[in-house]
Amino acid sequence: MRFGVLGPVTAWTDAGTPVVIQGLKVRALLADLLVHEGRPVPADRLIDDLWGSELPGNPSGTLSAKVSQLRRAFEDAEPGSRSLVQSGPAGYSLVVSAGTYDALQFGELLAAGSVDEALALWRGPAYADFADDAFVETAVARLTDLRLTALEQADLPVVDLAALVKEHPLREGLRAAHMKALYRSGRQSEALESFDELRQLLLEDLGLDPSPELVALQQSILAQELPHARNNLPAQLTELIGRTDALADVGACLGTSRLVTLTGPGGVGKTRLALAAAAGVADRFADGVVLVELAAVTPDALSVTNSLTDAVQAALDLRDTEGTPVVDRLASVMGSRLLVLDNCEQIVEEVAALTDRLLAAAPGLRVLATSREPLGLAGEVVWSVPPLSVPPLSGGVEVVGECSAAQLFVTRAAAASRGFALTDETVADVAVLCRRLDGIPLALELAATRVRALGVRGLVARLDDRFRLLATGHRGAAPRQQTLRAMIDWSWELLALDEQSVLQRLAVHADGCTADAAAAVCGEDDVLDVLARLVDRSLVVPVDGGRFRLLESVAAYCVEKLRAAGELESSRARHLSYYVSLAEAARPGLFGDEQSRWLLLLDEDSANFRTALDRAVTTGQSDLAERLVDALSWYWFLRGRYVEAMRSLDTVPGSARAGVWRAGFMYLLGHPDAPAERDRWLDSADAMGQWWIAHAASDVGDLSGCLSLLNQALKSFEADGNQWGVAAVLAARAKHAHVRADLPALYDDASQSIGTFRALGDRWGVLQATGWFGAHAELVGDFDEAERLHLEGAEAAEEIGLWPEVANALGMLGWTAIRRGHYDSARTYGERALRLATEQGQRASQALAELVLGFAARRSGALDEASERLQALIDAARLQTESVLYLSIVLEELGHVRELQGRSDDALELHMEAFRVSEEFDSLRGMCWALEGIAGSHPDKTLAATLLGSSSATRATENYLMASTEEEDLARAVAAASSALGPAAYQVAFTRGEGLSPADAFGLLVRQ
């Protein structure tokens, strides 16, 4: 049983089923017991908390009855759970722990520094449904303060921090976080203004000055010295031993050189040193330190260059896009950053080419690479990582203990075998071992794991035999490489046959695997025990999330073993078969309440899926390639990986299933051949394919064709009982209704869609429908509700990493702010949406963000900026073969800019084009906007008054809201016409227009 108070007071079974607790007093009893976190609460205290002065007739008996009801509710939900409510001489208590109670878990996570994980536990205000009761007051205050402390440490966006600062204006920790976020967004002046605001508040309310820490932060911002601490460097579980001087030297090199490459043999500790060095200099780079692990990018990939850039984009948490060359785009987001490229040797030429281009295009970038050979670029500092220092053979405990190789071996051996130490009895053997292993860290760590079984003297004896056997082998290799190979050979021969079999077959995985994958590819039903033994021997590395991977040198060794045994191809075949089956098993889960879990699972195995697809294509197994891309296409869409999807789908050019997916992705990428690709495969599309193409194509001009496809798909989905498909069609139709400003249809389709998606638990679907609910609220003038819904959508999308949807929700928040006249907020939302949409490669969201910024600029008086942004949107839209949905409104806004700039002829031309586009989309609302714009810029004011009459009558008939922000443009047009004609003549012309439809009114203009 699990309990939660970080939100409404709730209980769940271990399986995740909510526990139904009837009765307010019974739930209050649960809350009171949870307040005390397992400590006993006297009965008198519980009675006073629950009833106060309004006592029941038999207080003790009534309390006992409530306790029985609580126990019964627990027992009904999960047999055996009634015992969690205990009673004794000191009172009643509830058995809880950090594993079962979110408040305790929150405290432990916060103490451990896991801030994001701690904050993820919150579902609302603490004890939300009992927040007004006195017995929770202290607990609520404590938890709320802890949450604010966590929020101060989290990496929150500016808009969220601004809201928190507004709610807690005197809290210095939040103010510091707000100032840092503003500064890192390029808004230095606003960061300083935030400080000044706090200083004034403190002086007026408390007569105090800001703390020295906050003053120091202000000075850092003034001097532009504030570091950006975000990075993706993994936390190290063990201490780095014997590399103090190396860290200082590498750090100094990074201070003077833009490319530093750590070279050396496998196992010498290049990666470990690079990670420590990068962490040590992280505060020098305002845009952070990013680690790119390249072990999974192999020369066998269909395109090594594409796989390499994919890996860099994934490490930067970017999404691919089309239009801008990928290297140019990577360079554009580097800023002041350190890029750590690990394991470059197997694709060194491609890494060198990419590094050369990035360094040339991004002056604030520095690169730290690890490789067995230099990249060979101009200006490269090659830093050869030495082995650890080895002791003399005749040294005593003190002398040997000062050598880093001995320090590492003894530390690791003591961890593997409790009680092991460097003593007079072991010192001689430790010295021999360290020297014979040449101070190679990996070899020392492998040897240390065997101390418990063999003792250090037994290790030395076995190494002696092994090294003599290998003394004349591999003469062309460096001696240390021979030593490491000897170490792995020796470790291999100490394994049992089942361990050898599993270890070598694991090598066909890319970037690790789960235990299930290991079992399938290794051909074993249960490999967990074997994996555990291999982990103990440091030959397999456990990774968070129950995954396992091989060290690079061990993997290369095992591939050779597979090849020699004639098992390489069969192991690769099992790998391909498993990952095709996994992708197909995952696909249904992406359409329901397990969407988040399956997304994370597929994320973890992205490298394995790429490897499997490459294998299917290179071996001519087109049926498996087709199954794989078909199963993964929805995942690629949800994650915004459109270009990766296109590349993968192109590997099966004759597949109808792939062709339908490809047509949709081409629309999403703005590819001019998308209509031709749609026509090629449309006849073979099922209901899902019809919906997919219509959904993807609905941002361009063929709305009637898309609507026809949606209605066809709806009939099929209804006949098949496919509720997800029905909800998806309704959400897509809501978008069409929004274009037409058909308020009843928009509301009906969105409400039915959201109800079904919620029942199914599909969070992507809920986001779609929520967005259109928000759009409906905006159209009817309920801007508070629109903002709430779009914020809810942004938060929900962010929770499961649907970054394209986050960008879209932020854009809609910006548009809502435009409609309210909150132009500063609109800019904030627009800038964040644009940054995120650009990173994700989301064309539609980019356009929405640019639209918001253009509107905010015009209405704030920044006409030149507005002109530039709006014209760029129009230019991009005109490159498309079909009209783009946003074109009409952008033409309108640029028309107003031109009018305000005194360029009436240009304004008139833009407004007329806007009318024609709106007419093409059957958008009466857009036609009204266009008629009003034409009226404001047309020299014939009699005609202008007629157009205004037509627009006014249409708005009244269709119940179109006129937001206060639009009234200024309309008032300008009305004033100009009325002033020129006089009130009487104006009213005559206006009344005439009221009898005309927008199309008829526009016809008067055309006939002139």
mmCIF file with all atom_site columns, N, CA, C and O in Angstrom, residues 343-373:
data_model
loop_
_atom_site.group_PDB
_atom_site.id
_atom_site.type_symbol
_atom_site.label_atom_id
_atom_site.label_alt_id
_atom_site.label_comp_id
_atom_site.label_asym_id
_atom_site.label_entity_id
_atom_site.label_seq_id
_atom_site.pdbx_PDB_ins_code
_atom_site.Cartn_x
_atom_site.Cartn_y
_atom_site.Cartn_z
_atom_site.occupancy
_atom_site.B_iso_or_equiv
_atom_site.pdbx_formal_charge
_atom_site.auth_seq_id
_atom_site.auth_comp_id
_atom_site.auth_asym_id
_atom_site.auth_atom_id
_atom_site.pdbx_PDB_model_num
ATOM 1   N N  . ASN A 1 343 ? 34.941 7.867  -27.195 1.00 0.00 ? 343 ASN A N  1
ATOM 2   C CA . ASN A 1 343 ? 35.084 6.655  -28.028 1.00 0.00 ? 343 ASN A CA 1
ATOM 3   C C  . ASN A 1 343 ? 35.025 6.986  -29.526 1.00 0.00 ? 343 ASN A C  1
ATOM 4   O O  . ASN A 1 343 ? 34.159 6.505  -30.247 1.00 0.00 ? 343 ASN A O  1
ATOM 5   N N  . CYS A 1 344 ? 35.953 7.792  -29.974 1.00 0.00 ? 344 CYS A N  1
ATOM 6   C CA . CYS A 1 344 ? 35.951 8.250  -31.372 1.00 0.00 ? 344 CYS A CA 1
ATOM 7   C C  . CYS A 1 344 ? 36.670 7.295  -32.316 1.00 0.00 ? 344 CYS A C  1
ATOM 8   O O  . CYS A 1 344 ? 36.529 7.423  -33.539 1.00 0.00 ? 344 CYS A O  1
ATOM 9   N N  . GLU A 1 345 ? 37.457 6.363  -31.789 1.00 0.00 ? 345 GLU A N  1
ATOM 10  C CA . GLU A 1 345 ? 38.411 5.671  -32.640 1.00 0.00 ? 345 GLU A CA 1
ATOM 11  C C  . GLU A 1 345 ? 37.800 4.871  -33.793 1.00 0.00 ? 345 GLU A C  1
ATOM 12  O O  . GLU A 1 345 ? 38.363 4.809  -34.878 1.00 0.00 ? 345 GLU A O  1
ATOM 13  N N  . GLN A 1 346 ? 36.639 4.283  -33.603 1.00 0.00 ? 346 GLN A N  1
ATOM 14  C CA . GLN A 1 346 ? 36.123 3.423  -34.662 1.00 0.00 ? 346 GLN A CA 1
ATOM 15  C C  . GLN A 1 346 ? 35.517 4.200  -35.830 1.00 0.00 ? 346 GLN A C  1
ATOM 16  O O  . GLN A 1 346 ? 35.321 3.666  -36.916 1.00 0.00 ? 346 GLN A O  1
ATOM 17  N N  . ILE A 1 347 ? 35.246 5.492  -35.624 1.00 0.00 ? 347 ILE A N  1
ATOM 18  C CA . ILE A 1 347 ? 34.729 6.335  -36.714 1.00 0.00 ? 347 ILE A CA 1
ATOM 19  C C  . ILE A 1 347 ? 35.511 7.651  -36.733 1.00 0.00 ? 347 ILE A C  1
ATOM 20  O O  . ILE A 1 347 ? 34.949 8.726  -36.898 1.00 0.00 ? 347 ILE A O  1
ATOM 21  N N  . VAL A 1 348 ? 36.824 7.551  -36.569 1.00 0.00 ? 348 VAL A N  1
ATOM 22  C CA . VAL A 1 348 ? 37.640 8.740  -36.336 1.00 0.00 ? 348 VAL A CA 1
ATOM 23  C C  . VAL A 1 348 ? 37.579 9.726  -37.494 1.00 0.00 ? 348 VAL A C  1
ATOM 24  O O  . VAL A 1 348 ? 37.589 10.954 -37.285 1.00 0.00 ? 348 VAL A O  1
ATOM 25  N N  . GLU A 1 349 ? 37.483 9.261  -38.738 1.00 0.00 ? 349 GLU A N  1
ATOM 26  C CA . GLU A 1 349 ? 37.449 10.190 -39.872 1.00 0.00 ? 349 GLU A CA 1
ATOM 27  C C  . GLU A 1 349 ? 36.175 11.030 -39.858 1.00 0.00 ? 349 GLU A C  1
ATOM 28  O O  . GLU A 1 349 ? 36.218 12.250 -40.079 1.00 0.00 ? 349 GLU A O  1
ATOM 29  N N  . GLU A 1 350 ? 35.046 10.387 -39.618 1.00 0.00 ? 350 GLU A N  1
ATOM 30  C CA . GLU A 1 350 ? 33.782 11.130 -39.581 1.00 0.00 ? 350 GLU A CA 1
ATOM 31  C C  . GLU A 1 350 ? 33.738 12.096 -38.398 1.00 0.00 ? 350 GLU A C  1
ATOM 32  O O  . GLU A 1 350 ? 33.246 13.224 -38.521 1.00 0.00 ? 350 GLU A O  1
ATOM 33  N N  . VAL A 1 351 ? 34.262 11.666 -37.239 1.00 0.00 ? 351 VAL A N  1
ATOM 34  C CA . VAL A 1 351 ? 34.292 12.548 -36.073 1.00 0.00 ? 351 VAL A CA 1
ATOM 35  C C  . VAL A 1 351 ? 35.183 13.752 -36.361 1.00 0.00 ? 351 VAL A C  1
ATOM 36  O O  . VAL A 1 351 ? 34.851 14.898 -36.017 1.00 0.00 ? 351 VAL A O  1
ATOM 37  N N  . ALA A 1 352 ? 36.339 13.500 -37.008 1.00 0.00 ? 352 ALA A N  1
ATOM 38  C CA . ALA A 1 352 ? 37.247 14.604 -37.323 1.00 0.00 ? 352 ALA A CA 1
ATOM 39  C C  . ALA A 1 352 ? 36.579 15.616 -38.253 1.00 0.00 ? 352 ALA A C  1
ATOM 40  O O  . ALA A 1 352 ? 36.688 16.840 -38.060 1.00 0.00 ? 352 ALA A O  1
ATOM 41  N N  . ALA A 1 353 ? 35.858 15.124 -39.262 1.00 0.00 ? 353 ALA A N  1
ATOM 42  C CA . ALA A 1 353 ? 35.204 16.033 -40.213 1.00 0.00 ? 353 ALA A CA 1
ATOM 43  C C  . ALA A 1 353 ? 34.140 16.871 -39.521 1.00 0.00 ? 353 ALA A C  1
ATOM 44  O O  . ALA A 1 353 ? 34.042 18.088 -39.733 1.00 0.00 ? 353 ALA A O  1
ATOM 45  N N  . LEU A 1 354 ? 33.319 16.240 -38.676 1.00 0.00 ? 354 LEU A N  1
ATOM 46  C CA . LEU A 1 354 ? 32.270 16.974 -37.970 1.00 0.00 ? 354 LEU A CA 1
ATOM 47  C C  . LEU A 1 354 ? 32.874 17.981 -36.994 1.00 0.00 ? 354 LEU A C  1
ATOM 48  O O  . LEU A 1 354 ? 32.440 19.139 -36.924 1.00 0.00 ? 354 LEU A O  1
ATOM 49  N N  . THR A 1 355 ? 33.892 17.560 -36.239 1.00 0.00 ? 355 THR A N  1
ATOM 50  C CA . THR A 1 355 ? 34.529 18.452 -35.275 1.00 0.00 ? 355 THR A CA 1
ATOM 51  C C  . THR A 1 355 ? 35.138 19.667 -35.962 1.00 0.00 ? 355 THR A C  1
ATOM 52  O O  . THR A 1 355 ? 35.013 20.801 -35.485 1.00 0.00 ? 355 THR A O  1
ATOM 53  N N  . ASP A 1 356 ? 35.796 19.439 -37.092 1.00 0.00 ? 356 ASP A N  1
ATOM 54  C CA . ASP A 1 356 ? 36.416 20.531 -37.838 1.00 0.00 ? 356 ASP A CA 1
ATOM 55  C C  . ASP A 1 356 ? 35.376 21.572 -38.243 1.00 0.00 ? 356 ASP A C  1
ATOM 56  O O  . ASP A 1 356 ? 35.572 22.787 -38.078 1.00 0.00 ? 356 ASP A O  1
ATOM 57  N N  . ARG A 1 357 ? 34.235 21.119 -38.735 1.00 0.00 ? 357 ARG A N  1
ATOM 58  C CA . ARG A 1 357 ? 33.191 22.047 -39.186 1.00 0.00 ? 357 ARG A CA 1
ATOM 59  C C  . ARG A 1 357 ? 32.545 22.775 -38.012 1.00 0.00 ? 357 ARG A C  1
ATOM 60  O O  . ARG A 1 357 ? 32.265 23.976 -38.082 1.00 0.00 ? 357 ARG A O  1
ATOM 61  N N  . LEU A 1 358 ? 32.303 22.065 -36.907 1.00 0.00 ? 358 LEU A N  1
ATOM 62  C CA . LEU A 1 358 ? 31.678 22.702 -35.749 1.00 0.00 ? 358 LEU A CA 1
ATOM 63  C C  . LEU A 1 358 ? 32.600 23.763 -35.134 1.00 0.00 ? 358 LEU A C  1
ATOM 64  O O  . LEU A 1 358 ? 32.156 24.853 -34.780 1.00 0.00 ? 358 LEU A O  1
ATOM 65  N N  . LEU A 1 359 ? 33.886 23.455 -35.011 1.00 0.00 ? 359 LEU A N  1
ATOM 66  C CA . LEU A 1 359 ? 34.811 24.417 -34.427 1.00 0.00 ? 359 LEU A CA 1
ATOM 67  C C  . LEU A 1 359 ? 34.944 25.657 -35.304 1.00 0.00 ? 359 LEU A C  1
ATOM 68  O O  . LEU A 1 359 ? 35.083 26.780 -34.801 1.00 0.00 ? 359 LEU A O  1
ATOM 69  N N  . ALA A 1 360 ? 34.869 25.462 -36.626 1.00 0.00 ? 360 ALA A N  1
ATOM 70  C CA . ALA A 1 360 ? 34.986 26.601 -37.536 1.00 0.00 ? 360 ALA A CA 1
ATOM 71  C C  . ALA A 1 360 ? 33.750 27.495 -37.466 1.00 0.00 ? 360 ALA A C  1
ATOM 72  O O  . ALA A 1 360 ? 33.852 28.717 -37.599 1.00 0.00 ? 360 ALA A O  1
ATOM 73  N N  . ALA A 1 361 ? 32.581 26.888 -37.242 1.00 0.00 ? 361 ALA A N  1
ATOM 74  C CA . ALA A 1 361 ? 31.325 27.651 -37.296 1.00 0.00 ? 361 ALA A CA 1
ATOM 75  C C  . ALA A 1 361 ? 30.856 28.156 -35.938 1.00 0.00 ? 361 ALA A C  1
ATOM 76  O O  . ALA A 1 361 ? 30.018 29.045 -35.873 1.00 0.00 ? 361 ALA A O  1
ATOM 77  N N  . ALA A 1 362 ? 31.378 27.594 -34.840 1.00 0.00 ? 362 ALA A N  1
ATOM 78  C CA . ALA A 1 362 ? 30.911 27.957 -33.491 1.00 0.00 ? 362 ALA A CA 1
ATOM 79  C C  . ALA A 1 362 ? 32.102 28.420 -32.663 1.00 0.00 ? 362 ALA A C  1
ATOM 80  O O  . ALA A 1 362 ? 32.775 27.614 -32.021 1.00 0.00 ? 362 ALA A O  1
ATOM 81  N N  . PRO A 1 363 ? 32.385 29.704 -32.630 1.00 0.00 ? 363 PRO A N  1
ATOM 82  C CA . PRO A 1 363 ? 33.596 30.199 -31.957 1.00 0.00 ? 363 PRO A CA 1
ATOM 83  C C  . PRO A 1 363 ? 33.618 29.981 -30.455 1.00 0.00 ? 363 PRO A C  1
ATOM 84  O O  . PRO A 1 363 ? 34.687 29.972 -29.845 1.00 0.00 ? 363 PRO A O  1
ATOM 85  N N  . GLY A 1 364 ? 32.444 29.803 -29.826 1.00 0.00 ? 364 GLY A N  1
ATOM 86  C CA . GLY A 1 364 ? 32.420 29.581 -28.383 1.00 0.00 ? 364 GLY A CA 1
ATOM 87  C C  . GLY A 1 364 ? 32.521 28.118 -27.986 1.00 0.00 ? 364 GLY A C  1
ATOM 88  O O  . GLY A 1 364 ? 32.454 27.793 -26.800 1.00 0.00 ? 364 GLY A O  1
ATOM 89  N N  . LEU A 1 365 ? 32.705 27.240 -28.950 1.00 0.00 ? 365 LEU A N  1
ATOM 90  C CA . LEU A 1 365 ? 32.730 25.795 -28.687 1.00 0.00 ? 365 LEU A CA 1
ATOM 91  C C  . LEU A 1 365 ? 34.154 25.316 -28.408 1.00 0.00 ? 365 LEU A C  1
ATOM 92  O O  . LEU A 1 365 ? 35.103 25.743 -29.070 1.00 0.00 ? 365 LEU A O  1
ATOM 93  N N  . ARG A 1 366 ? 34.268 24.402 -27.446 1.00 0.00 ? 366 ARG A N  1
ATOM 94  C CA . ARG A 1 366 ? 35.506 23.659 -27.236 1.00 0.00 ? 366 ARG A CA 1
ATOM 95  C C  . ARG A 1 366 ? 35.159 22.175 -27.191 1.00 0.00 ? 366 ARG A C  1
ATOM 96  O O  . ARG A 1 366 ? 34.069 21.805 -26.770 1.00 0.00 ? 366 ARG A O  1
ATOM 97  N N  . VAL A 1 367 ? 36.102 21.350 -27.640 1.00 0.00 ? 367 VAL A N  1
ATOM 98  C CA . VAL A 1 367 ? 35.857 19.911 -27.755 1.00 0.00 ? 367 VAL A CA 1
ATOM 99  C C  . VAL A 1 367 ? 36.915 19.154 -26.985 1.00 0.00 ? 367 VAL A C  1
ATOM 100 O O  . VAL A 1 367 ? 38.117 19.430 -27.120 1.00 0.00 ? 367 VAL A O  1
ATOM 101 N N  . LEU A 1 368 ? 36.470 18.217 -26.174 1.00 0.00 ? 368 LEU A N  1
ATOM 102 C CA . LEU A 1 368 ? 37.343 17.271 -25.487 1.00 0.00 ? 368 LEU A CA 1
ATOM 103 C C  . LEU A 1 368 ? 36.983 15.886 -26.007 1.00 0.00 ? 368 LEU A C  1
ATOM 104 O O  . LEU A 1 368 ? 35.857 15.430 -25.829 1.00 0.00 ? 368 LEU A O  1
ATOM 105 N N  . ALA A 1 369 ? 37.926 15.239 -26.703 1.00 0.00 ? 369 ALA A N  1
ATOM 106 C CA . ALA A 1 369 ? 37.658 13.943 -27.335 1.00 0.00 ? 369 ALA A CA 1
ATOM 107 C C  . ALA A 1 369 ? 38.486 12.859 -26.669 1.00 0.00 ? 369 ALA A C  1
ATOM 108 O O  . ALA A 1 369 ? 39.565 13.123 -26.129 1.00 0.00 ? 369 ALA A O  1
ATOM 109 N N  . THR A 1 370 ? 37.959 11.625 -26.704 1.00 0.00 ? 370 THR A N  1
ATOM 110 C CA . THR A 1 370 ? 38.764 10.466 -26.304 1.00 0.00 ? 370 THR A CA 1
ATOM 111 C C  . THR A 1 370 ? 38.846 9.529  -27.496 1.00 0.00 ? 370 THR A C  1
ATOM 112 O O  . THR A 1 370 ? 37.855 9.268  -28.168 1.00 0.00 ? 370 THR A O  1
ATOM 113 N N  . SER A 1 371 ? 40.051 9.039  -27.775 1.00 0.00 ? 371 SER A N  1
ATOM 114 C CA . SER A 1 371 ? 40.249 8.199  -28.953 1.00 0.00 ? 371 SER A CA 1
ATOM 115 C C  . SER A 1 371 ? 41.569 7.448  -28.807 1.00 0.00 ? 371 SER A C  1
ATOM 116 O O  . SER A 1 371 ? 42.482 7.912  -28.108 1.00 0.00 ? 371 SER A O  1
ATOM 117 N N  . ARG A 1 372 ? 41.661 6.319  -29.459 1.00 0.00 ? 372 ARG A N  1
ATOM 118 C CA . ARG A 1 372 ? 42.937 5.603  -29.453 1.00 0.00 ? 372 ARG A CA 1
ATOM 119 C C  . ARG A 1 372 ? 43.933 6.210  -30.433 1.00 0.00 ? 372 ARG A C  1
ATOM 120 O O  . ARG A 1 372 ? 45.094 5.842  -30.442 1.00 0.00 ? 372 ARG A O  1
ATOM 121 N N  . GLU A 1 373 ? 43.467 7.131  -31.243 1.00 0.00 ? 373 GLU A N  1
ATOM 122 C CA . GLU A 1 373 ? 44.360 7.851  -32.149 1.00 0.00 ? 373 GLU A CA 1
ATOM 123 C C  . GLU A 1 373 ? 43.883 9.284  -32.271 1.00 0.00 ? 373 GLU A C  1
ATOM 124 O O  . GLU A 1 373 ? 42.706 9.576  -32.058 1.00 0.00 ? 373 GLU A O  1
#
